[in-house]
Amino acid sequence: MTPVPHIDGPPPLWYLALLLVSGIVLLALAIPRSLDWWWRSANAACGSLCVGYWIYLAFFFHTGTYLILLNLFVLPAMLVVISVSALRGKRSRNR
């Protein structure tokens, strides 16, 4: 198992942008009522965590060490794929 990278200094802009975009996309996928409550709540929880970590790093973090959690982008990608495929499946069954 590889160690988690601890980095000193300000967070890179690409990391902040990816956190914000993935959080907003997951929060948007928590809105459709056609998804099961489990997927909506998972999307909302993960999206809130991404946006919350973005707020912390962008506005409150000034000095010290922080974590770059690249695994944080695997879960949102999986949730987006599952949610979009579930939405497409329900639309095709309604036709």
Tab-separated table of C-alpha atoms in Angstrom:
chain	number	residue	atom	x	y	z
A	1	MET	CA	0.000	0.000	0.000
A	2	THR	CA	1.429	3.349	-0.997
A	3	PRO	CA	1.566	6.137	1.564
A	4	VAL	CA	-0.818	9.066	1.254
A	5	PRO	CA	1.066	12.141	0.012
A	6	HIS	CA	1.259	14.930	2.578
A	7	ILE	CA	2.020	18.248	0.936
A	8	ASP	CA	3.118	21.549	2.429
A	9	GLY	CA	2.068	24.898	1.022
A	10	PRO	CA	-1.054	26.020	-0.803
A	11	PRO	CA	-3.119	23.380	-2.599
A	12	PRO	CA	-2.785	23.251	-6.398
A	13	LEU	CA	-5.563	24.852	-8.391
A	14	TRP	CA	-6.257	21.688	-10.395
A	15	TYR	CA	-7.020	19.817	-7.164
A	16	LEU	CA	-9.363	22.542	-5.948
A	17	ALA	CA	-11.122	22.679	-9.317
A	18	LEU	CA	-11.620	18.901	-9.412
A	19	LEU	CA	-12.984	18.907	-5.854
A	20	LEU	CA	-15.501	21.632	-6.651
A	21	VAL	CA	-16.632	20.174	-9.979
A	22	SER	CA	-17.059	16.652	-8.626
A	23	GLY	CA	-18.951	17.967	-5.602
A	24	ILE	CA	-21.338	20.052	-7.691
A	25	VAL	CA	-21.986	17.207	-10.145
A	26	LEU	CA	-22.766	14.803	-7.302
A	27	LEU	CA	-25.055	17.303	-5.599
A	28	ALA	CA	-26.876	17.790	-8.905
A	29	LEU	CA	-27.290	14.021	-9.266
A	30	ALA	CA	-28.884	13.894	-5.808
A	31	ILE	CA	-31.879	15.900	-7.097
A	32	PRO	CA	-33.689	13.536	-9.540
A	33	ARG	CA	-36.515	11.681	-7.834
A	34	SER	CA	-36.244	8.868	-10.360
A	35	LEU	CA	-33.148	7.531	-8.544
A	36	ASP	CA	-33.551	5.354	-5.476
A	37	TRP	CA	-33.190	7.100	-2.136
A	38	TRP	CA	-29.950	5.198	-1.500
A	39	TRP	CA	-28.213	6.597	-4.603
A	40	ARG	CA	-29.559	10.088	-4.000
A	41	SER	CA	-28.287	10.088	-0.411
A	42	ALA	CA	-24.894	8.637	-1.443
A	43	ASN	CA	-24.547	11.323	-4.120
A	44	ALA	CA	-25.546	14.044	-1.656
A	45	ALA	CA	-23.169	12.825	1.055
A	46	CYS	CA	-20.163	12.467	-1.238
A	47	GLY	CA	-20.916	15.772	-2.973
A	48	SER	CA	-21.206	17.566	0.360
A	49	LEU	CA	-17.887	16.128	1.499
A	50	CYS	CA	-16.151	17.234	-1.712
A	51	VAL	CA	-17.565	20.762	-1.526
A	52	GLY	CA	-16.830	20.948	2.204
A	53	TYR	CA	-13.188	19.926	1.720
A	54	TRP	CA	-12.950	22.443	-1.127
A	55	ILE	CA	-14.287	25.220	1.133
A	56	TYR	CA	-11.794	24.271	3.829
A	57	LEU	CA	-8.807	24.172	1.464
A	58	ALA	CA	-9.804	27.260	-0.529
A	59	PHE	CA	-10.750	29.611	2.299
A	60	PHE	CA	-9.555	28.372	5.697
A	61	PHE	CA	-6.315	26.513	4.964
A	62	HIS	CA	-3.284	28.771	5.077
A	63	THR	CA	-0.267	26.842	6.330
A	64	GLY	CA	0.546	23.308	7.272
A	65	THR	CA	0.170	19.928	5.666
A	66	TYR	CA	-2.851	18.616	3.765
A	67	LEU	CA	-3.723	15.421	1.963
A	68	ILE	CA	-4.200	14.974	-1.759
A	69	LEU	CA	-6.780	12.227	-1.841
A	70	LEU	CA	-6.875	10.998	-5.413
A	71	ASN	CA	-9.126	8.163	-4.267
A	72	LEU	CA	-11.680	10.879	-3.593
A	73	PHE	CA	-12.195	11.137	-7.355
A	74	VAL	CA	-12.753	7.409	-7.912
A	75	LEU	CA	-15.922	7.270	-5.803
A	76	PRO	CA	-17.587	10.287	-7.471
A	77	ALA	CA	-16.777	8.892	-10.912
A	78	MET	CA	-18.356	5.563	-9.965
A	79	LEU	CA	-21.415	7.288	-8.499
A	80	VAL	CA	-21.856	9.405	-11.633
A	81	VAL	CA	-21.670	6.354	-13.898
A	82	ILE	CA	-24.126	4.386	-11.747
A	83	SER	CA	-26.557	7.301	-11.444
A	84	VAL	CA	-26.533	8.172	-15.141
A	85	SER	CA	-26.992	4.535	-16.162
A	86	ALA	CA	-29.884	4.187	-13.697
A	87	LEU	CA	-31.514	7.351	-15.061
A	88	ARG	CA	-31.114	6.134	-18.651
A	89	GLY	CA	-32.515	2.719	-17.755
A	90	LYS	CA	-35.608	4.210	-16.128
A	91	ARG	CA	-36.206	6.541	-19.080
A	92	SER	CA	-35.968	3.695	-21.596
A	93	ARG	CA	-38.405	1.580	-19.546
A	94	ASN	CA	-40.928	4.465	-19.415
A	95	ARG	CA	-41.069	4.769	-23.219
